[in-house]
Coordinates of C-alpha atoms in Angstrom, one line a residue:
X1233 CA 16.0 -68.3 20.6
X1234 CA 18.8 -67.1 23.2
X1235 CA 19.6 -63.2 23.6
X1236 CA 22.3 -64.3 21.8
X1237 CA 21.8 -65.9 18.8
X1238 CA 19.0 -63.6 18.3
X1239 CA 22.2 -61.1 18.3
X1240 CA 24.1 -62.8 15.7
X1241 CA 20.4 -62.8 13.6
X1242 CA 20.0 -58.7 14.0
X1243 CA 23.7 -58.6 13.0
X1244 CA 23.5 -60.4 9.8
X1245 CA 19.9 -59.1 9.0
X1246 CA 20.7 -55.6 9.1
X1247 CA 24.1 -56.7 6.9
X1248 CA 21.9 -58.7 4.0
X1249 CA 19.4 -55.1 4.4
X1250 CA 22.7 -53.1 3.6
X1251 CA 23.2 -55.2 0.8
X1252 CA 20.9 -54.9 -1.4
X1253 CA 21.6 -51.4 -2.3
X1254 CA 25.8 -51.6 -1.5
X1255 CA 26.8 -53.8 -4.1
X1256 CA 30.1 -55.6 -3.8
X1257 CA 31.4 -54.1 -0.3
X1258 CA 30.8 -56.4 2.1
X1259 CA 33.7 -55.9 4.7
X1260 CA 32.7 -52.3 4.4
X1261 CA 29.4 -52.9 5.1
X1262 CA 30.0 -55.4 8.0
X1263 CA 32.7 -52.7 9.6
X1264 CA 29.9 -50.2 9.8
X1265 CA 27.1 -52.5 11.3
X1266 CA 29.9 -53.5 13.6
X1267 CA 30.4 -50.2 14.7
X1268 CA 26.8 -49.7 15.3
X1269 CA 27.1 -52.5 17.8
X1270 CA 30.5 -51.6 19.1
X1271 CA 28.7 -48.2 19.7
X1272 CA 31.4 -46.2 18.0
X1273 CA 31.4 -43.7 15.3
X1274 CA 32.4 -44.0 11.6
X1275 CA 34.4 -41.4 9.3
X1276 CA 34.2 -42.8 5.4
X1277 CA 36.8 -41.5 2.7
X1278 CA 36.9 -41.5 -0.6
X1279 CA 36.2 -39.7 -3.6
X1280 CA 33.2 -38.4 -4.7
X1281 CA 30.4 -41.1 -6.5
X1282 CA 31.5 -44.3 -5.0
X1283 CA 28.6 -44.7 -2.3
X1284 CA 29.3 -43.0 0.8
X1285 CA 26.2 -41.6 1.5
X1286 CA 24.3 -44.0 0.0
X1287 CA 25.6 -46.9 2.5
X1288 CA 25.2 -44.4 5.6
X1289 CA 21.6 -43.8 4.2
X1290 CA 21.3 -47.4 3.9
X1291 CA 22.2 -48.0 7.5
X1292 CA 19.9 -45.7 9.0
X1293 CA 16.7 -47.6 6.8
X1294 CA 18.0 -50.7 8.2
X1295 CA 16.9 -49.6 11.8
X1296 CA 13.5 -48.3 12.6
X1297 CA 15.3 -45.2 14.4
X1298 CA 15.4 -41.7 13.7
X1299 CA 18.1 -40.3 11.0
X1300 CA 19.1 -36.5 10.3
X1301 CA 21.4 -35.6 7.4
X1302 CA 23.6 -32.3 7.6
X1303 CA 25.3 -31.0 4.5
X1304 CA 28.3 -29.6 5.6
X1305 CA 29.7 -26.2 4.0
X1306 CA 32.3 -23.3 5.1
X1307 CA 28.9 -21.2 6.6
X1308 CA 27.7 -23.9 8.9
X1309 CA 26.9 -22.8 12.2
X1310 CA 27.6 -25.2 15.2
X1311 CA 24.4 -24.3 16.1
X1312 CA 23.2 -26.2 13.0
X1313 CA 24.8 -29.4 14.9
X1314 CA 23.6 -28.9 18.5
X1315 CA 20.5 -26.6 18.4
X1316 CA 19.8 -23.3 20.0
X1317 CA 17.5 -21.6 22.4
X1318 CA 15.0 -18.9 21.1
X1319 CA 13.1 -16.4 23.2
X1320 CA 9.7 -17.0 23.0
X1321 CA 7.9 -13.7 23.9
X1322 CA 4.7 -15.4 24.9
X1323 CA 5.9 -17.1 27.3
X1324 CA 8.7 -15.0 28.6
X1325 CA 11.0 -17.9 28.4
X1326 CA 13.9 -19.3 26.3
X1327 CA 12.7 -22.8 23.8
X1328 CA 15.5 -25.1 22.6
X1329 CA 15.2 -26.1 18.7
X1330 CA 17.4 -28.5 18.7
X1331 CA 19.7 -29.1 15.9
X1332 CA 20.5 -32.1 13.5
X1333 CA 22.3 -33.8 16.6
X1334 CA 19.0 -35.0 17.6
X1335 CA 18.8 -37.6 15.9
X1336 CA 20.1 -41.4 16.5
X1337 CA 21.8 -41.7 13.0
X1338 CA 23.4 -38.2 12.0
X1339 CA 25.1 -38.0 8.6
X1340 CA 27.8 -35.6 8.6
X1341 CA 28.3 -35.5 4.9
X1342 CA 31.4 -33.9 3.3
X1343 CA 32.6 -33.3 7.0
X1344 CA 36.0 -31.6 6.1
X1345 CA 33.9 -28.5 3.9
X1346 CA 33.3 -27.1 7.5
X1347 CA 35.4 -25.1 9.2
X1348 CA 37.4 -25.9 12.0
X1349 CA 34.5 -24.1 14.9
X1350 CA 32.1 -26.5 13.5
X1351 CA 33.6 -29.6 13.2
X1352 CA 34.5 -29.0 16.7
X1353 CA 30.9 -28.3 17.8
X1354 CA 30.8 -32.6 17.6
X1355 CA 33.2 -33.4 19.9
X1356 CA 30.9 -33.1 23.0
X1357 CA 28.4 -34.9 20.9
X1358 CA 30.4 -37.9 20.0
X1359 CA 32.0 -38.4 23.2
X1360 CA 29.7 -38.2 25.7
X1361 CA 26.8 -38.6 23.5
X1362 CA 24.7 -35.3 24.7
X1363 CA 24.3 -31.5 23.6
X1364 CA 25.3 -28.5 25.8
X1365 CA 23.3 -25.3 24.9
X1366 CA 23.5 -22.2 27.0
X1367 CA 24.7 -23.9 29.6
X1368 CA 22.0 -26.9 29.5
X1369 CA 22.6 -30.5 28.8
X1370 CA 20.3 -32.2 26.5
X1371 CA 21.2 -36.5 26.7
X1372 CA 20.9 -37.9 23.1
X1373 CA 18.8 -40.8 22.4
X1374 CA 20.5 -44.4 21.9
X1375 CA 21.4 -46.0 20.1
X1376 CA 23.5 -43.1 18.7
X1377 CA 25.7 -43.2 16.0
X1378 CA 27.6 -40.2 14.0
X1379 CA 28.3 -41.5 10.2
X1380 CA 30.7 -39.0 8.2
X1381 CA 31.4 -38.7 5.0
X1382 CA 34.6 -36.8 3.8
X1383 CA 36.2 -36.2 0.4
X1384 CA 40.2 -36.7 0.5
X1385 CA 42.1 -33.6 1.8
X1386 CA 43.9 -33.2 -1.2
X1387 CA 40.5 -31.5 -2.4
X1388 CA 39.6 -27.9 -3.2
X1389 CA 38.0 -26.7 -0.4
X1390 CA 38.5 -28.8 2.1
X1391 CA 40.0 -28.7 5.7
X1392 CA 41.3 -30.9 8.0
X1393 CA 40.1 -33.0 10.9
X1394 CA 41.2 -31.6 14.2
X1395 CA 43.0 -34.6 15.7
X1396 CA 40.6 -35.0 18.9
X1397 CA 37.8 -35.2 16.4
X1398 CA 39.5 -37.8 14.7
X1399 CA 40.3 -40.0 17.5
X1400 CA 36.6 -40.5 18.6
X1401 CA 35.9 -42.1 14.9
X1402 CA 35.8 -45.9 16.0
X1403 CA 37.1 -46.6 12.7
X1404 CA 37.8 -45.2 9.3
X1405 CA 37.0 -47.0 5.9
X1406 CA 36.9 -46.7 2.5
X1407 CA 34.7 -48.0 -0.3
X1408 CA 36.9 -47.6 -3.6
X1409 CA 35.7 -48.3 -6.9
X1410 CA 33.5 -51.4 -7.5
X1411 CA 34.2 -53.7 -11.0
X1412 CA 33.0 -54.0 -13.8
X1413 CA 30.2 -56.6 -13.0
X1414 CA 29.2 -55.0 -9.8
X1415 CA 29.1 -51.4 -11.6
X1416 CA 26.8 -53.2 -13.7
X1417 CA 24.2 -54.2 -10.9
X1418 CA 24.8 -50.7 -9.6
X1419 CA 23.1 -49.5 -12.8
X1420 CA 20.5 -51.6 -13.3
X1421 CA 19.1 -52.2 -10.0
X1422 CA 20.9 -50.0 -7.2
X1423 CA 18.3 -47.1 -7.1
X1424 CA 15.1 -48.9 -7.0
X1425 CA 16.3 -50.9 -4.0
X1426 CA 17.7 -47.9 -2.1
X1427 CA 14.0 -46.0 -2.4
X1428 CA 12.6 -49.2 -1.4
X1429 CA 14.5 -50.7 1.4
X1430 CA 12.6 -51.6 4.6
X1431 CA 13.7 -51.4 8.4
X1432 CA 14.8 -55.0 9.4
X1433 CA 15.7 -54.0 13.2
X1434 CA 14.6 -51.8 15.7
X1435 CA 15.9 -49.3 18.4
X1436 CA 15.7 -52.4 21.0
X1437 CA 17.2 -55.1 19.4
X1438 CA 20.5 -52.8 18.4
X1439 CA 20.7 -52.2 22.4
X1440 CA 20.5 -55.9 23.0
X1441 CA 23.2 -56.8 20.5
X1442 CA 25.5 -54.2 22.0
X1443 CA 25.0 -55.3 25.5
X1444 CA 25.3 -59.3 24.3
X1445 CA 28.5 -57.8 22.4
X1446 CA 30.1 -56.2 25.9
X1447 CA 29.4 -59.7 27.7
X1448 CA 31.9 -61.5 25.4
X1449 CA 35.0 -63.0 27.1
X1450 CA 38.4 -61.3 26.2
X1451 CA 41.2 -63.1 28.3
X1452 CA 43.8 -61.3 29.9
X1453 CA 46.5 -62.2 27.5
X1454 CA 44.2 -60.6 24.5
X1455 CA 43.7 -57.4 26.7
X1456 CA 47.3 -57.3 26.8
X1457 CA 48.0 -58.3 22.9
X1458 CA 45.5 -55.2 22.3
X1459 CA 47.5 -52.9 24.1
X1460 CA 50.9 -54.1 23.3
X1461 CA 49.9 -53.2 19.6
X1462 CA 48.7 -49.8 20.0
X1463 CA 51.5 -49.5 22.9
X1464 CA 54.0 -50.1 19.8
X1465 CA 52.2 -47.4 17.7
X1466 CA 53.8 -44.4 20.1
X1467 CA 57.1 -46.0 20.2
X1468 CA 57.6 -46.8 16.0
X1469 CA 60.5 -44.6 14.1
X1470 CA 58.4 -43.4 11.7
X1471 CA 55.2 -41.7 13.9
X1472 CA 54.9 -38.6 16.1
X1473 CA 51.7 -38.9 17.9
X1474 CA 50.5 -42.8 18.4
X1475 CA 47.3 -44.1 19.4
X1476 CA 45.8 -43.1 22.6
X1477 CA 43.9 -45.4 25.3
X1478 CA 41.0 -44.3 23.3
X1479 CA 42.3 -46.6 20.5
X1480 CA 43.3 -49.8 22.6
X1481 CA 39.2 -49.3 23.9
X1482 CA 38.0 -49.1 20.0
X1483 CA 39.7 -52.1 19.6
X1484 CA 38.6 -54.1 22.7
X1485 CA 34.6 -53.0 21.7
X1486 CA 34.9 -54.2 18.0
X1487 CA 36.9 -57.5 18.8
X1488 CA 34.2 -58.2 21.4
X1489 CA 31.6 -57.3 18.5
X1490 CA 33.1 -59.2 15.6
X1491 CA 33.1 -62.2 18.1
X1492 CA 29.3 -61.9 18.5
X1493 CA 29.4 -61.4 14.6
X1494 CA 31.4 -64.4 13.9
X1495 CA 29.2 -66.7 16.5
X1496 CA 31.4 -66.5 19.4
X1497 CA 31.8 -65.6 22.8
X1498 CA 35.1 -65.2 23.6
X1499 CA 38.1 -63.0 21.5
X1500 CA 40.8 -64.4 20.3
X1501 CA 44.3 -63.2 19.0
X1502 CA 43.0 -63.2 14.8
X1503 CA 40.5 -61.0 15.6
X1504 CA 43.1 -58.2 17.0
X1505 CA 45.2 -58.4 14.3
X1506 CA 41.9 -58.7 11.7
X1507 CA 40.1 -55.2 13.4
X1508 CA 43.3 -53.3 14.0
X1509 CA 43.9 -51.7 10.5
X1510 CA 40.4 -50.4 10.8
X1511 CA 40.5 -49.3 14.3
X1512 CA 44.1 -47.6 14.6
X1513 CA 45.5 -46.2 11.4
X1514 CA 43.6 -42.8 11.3
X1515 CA 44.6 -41.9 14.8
X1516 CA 48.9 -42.1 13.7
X1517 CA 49.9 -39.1 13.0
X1518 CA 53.2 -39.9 10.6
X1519 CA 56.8 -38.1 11.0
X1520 CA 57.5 -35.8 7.7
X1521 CA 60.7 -38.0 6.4
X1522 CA 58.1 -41.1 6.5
X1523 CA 55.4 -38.9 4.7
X1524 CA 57.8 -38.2 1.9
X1525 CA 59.0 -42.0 1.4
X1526 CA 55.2 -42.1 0.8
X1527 CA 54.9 -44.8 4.2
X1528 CA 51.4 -44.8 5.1
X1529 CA 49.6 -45.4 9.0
X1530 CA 48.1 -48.4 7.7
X1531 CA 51.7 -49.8 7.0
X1532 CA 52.7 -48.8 10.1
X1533 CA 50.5 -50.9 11.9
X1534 CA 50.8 -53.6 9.7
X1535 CA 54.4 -53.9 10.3
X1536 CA 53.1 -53.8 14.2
X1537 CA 51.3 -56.4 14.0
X1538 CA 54.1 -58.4 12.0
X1539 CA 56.4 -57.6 15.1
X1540 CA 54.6 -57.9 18.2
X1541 CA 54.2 -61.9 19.4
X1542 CA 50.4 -63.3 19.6
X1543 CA 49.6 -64.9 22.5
X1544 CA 48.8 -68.4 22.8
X1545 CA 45.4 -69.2 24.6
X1546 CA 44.6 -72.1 27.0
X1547 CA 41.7 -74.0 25.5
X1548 CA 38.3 -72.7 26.8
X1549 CA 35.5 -74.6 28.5
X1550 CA 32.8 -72.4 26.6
X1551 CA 35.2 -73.7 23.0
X1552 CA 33.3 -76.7 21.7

């Protein structure tokens, strides 16, 4: 079996894994696996009891890699995050403990209960994928991925994202309820499977998917339908801050992934306009007059997508 198709099998494995404990959710779960691959970070919202942690805790027993769960609260310390040095008087020398960054899955449940420091205390972390503590760099392992959870901000208690925080989430989802017939299952059969679900991947064979995933053709016209739309996101009437590069590279990273996904190795125009209401919306911030006539980011991009033209490609050689 080619690097490749092996890819696709680590994909769908890890996807089936999710499965048997998220009942019902499948785009959700296939937009967090192809995160994972995209190497990008996810923020989940929605109200309490609907699975959040439960599919983030299912992702991390999918893959034989380490996990760390945080609980954030208003007295969180960022130290909790990133670690600390202690003097050790034996030795006469300072020891790092490291925090709950150290980790390759780290839950950041409830996100928006912390305050404003702490949230912050992730940005180094989720950008450039390291810790910094007293003026020492610590590299985190890979793969690593940072999974949050967060309850809407019209909750008690609960703060706002800082927008550069938000803009490093690859994408943001939401589970919703499930019906009546998958509630059902949910019941019945949801715990048992979640205390006994089984790593189907490991450390290695995420890495290989992820570097099959960045060798997948995207042809100049796509590059340039990619940032056309989130281009169109700073110019629309009805936003104030638009997507930044950051966004037009989420994009590129999880076409190229839902390619592999999807059995190919090239992007084409449908998976643009499929990935970028995942990939964009949270990073809009909307004008006030828009907010009151109740017009969402995802609309906004929506109505981008209806407006900007889709390119047209030549036929491939590598298309059968």
């Amino acid at each position: 079996m080619d690097t490749f198709t092996a890819s696709q099998k680590v994909l769908n494995d890890v996807i089936l894994n999710i499965e048997k404990v998220i009942i019902g959710k499948r785009a959700a779960v296939e937009l967090i696996v192809l995160a994972l691959i995209s190497g990008g970070h996810v923020l989940i919202e929605d109200i309490p009891g609907v699975g959040k942690t439960t599919l983030v805790s299912a992702l991390a027993r999918s893959v034989s890699c380490g996990f760390k769960r945080i609980q954030f609260t208003p007295d969180i310390m960022p130290s909790d995050v990133t670690g600390f040095s202690v003097y050790n008087q034996k030795t006469g020398e300072f020891e790092f403990r490291p925090g709950a960054a150290m980790s390759n899955f780290l839950l950041a449940d409830e996100i928006n209960r912390a305050s404003a420091k702490t949230q912050s205390s992730l940005l180094e972390i989720m950008e450039e994928k390291q810790v910094t503590v007293d003026s020492v760099t610590y590299k985190l392992d890979e793969p690593f991925m940072v999974l949050a959870t967060q309850n809407p901000i019209e909750y008690l208690g609960t703060y706002p994202l800082p927008e550069a925080q938000i803009d490093r989430f690859l994408i943001k989802i939401s589970l919703g309820y499930p019906s009546v017939e998958e509630e059902i299952r949910v019941v019945v059969q949801g715990k048992n499977q979640k205390d006994s679900l089984e790593p189907v991947a490991s450390a290695g064979e995420i890495l290989m998917a992820r570097g099959e995933a960045s060798k997948v053709y995207v042809s100049e016209l796509v590059v340039k339908y990619i940032i056309n739309v989130t281009a169109a996101t700073r110019t629309h009437a009805d936003v104030t801050l638009g997507s930044s590069p950051r966004g037009s590279i989420a994009l590129y990273g999880l076409c190229q992934a839902f390619a592999l996904y999807q059995g190919r190795d090239y992007v084409i125009p449908d998976d643009v306009k499929f990935m970028a209401p995942y990939a964009l919306p949270h990073r809009l911030i909307l004008k006030s007059e828009a907010k009151v006539n109740k017009k969402t980011q995802l609309q906004v991009i929506e109505e981008i997508l209806r407006k900007i033209p889709v390119p047209v490609l030549k036929r491939l050689s590598s298309i059968k």
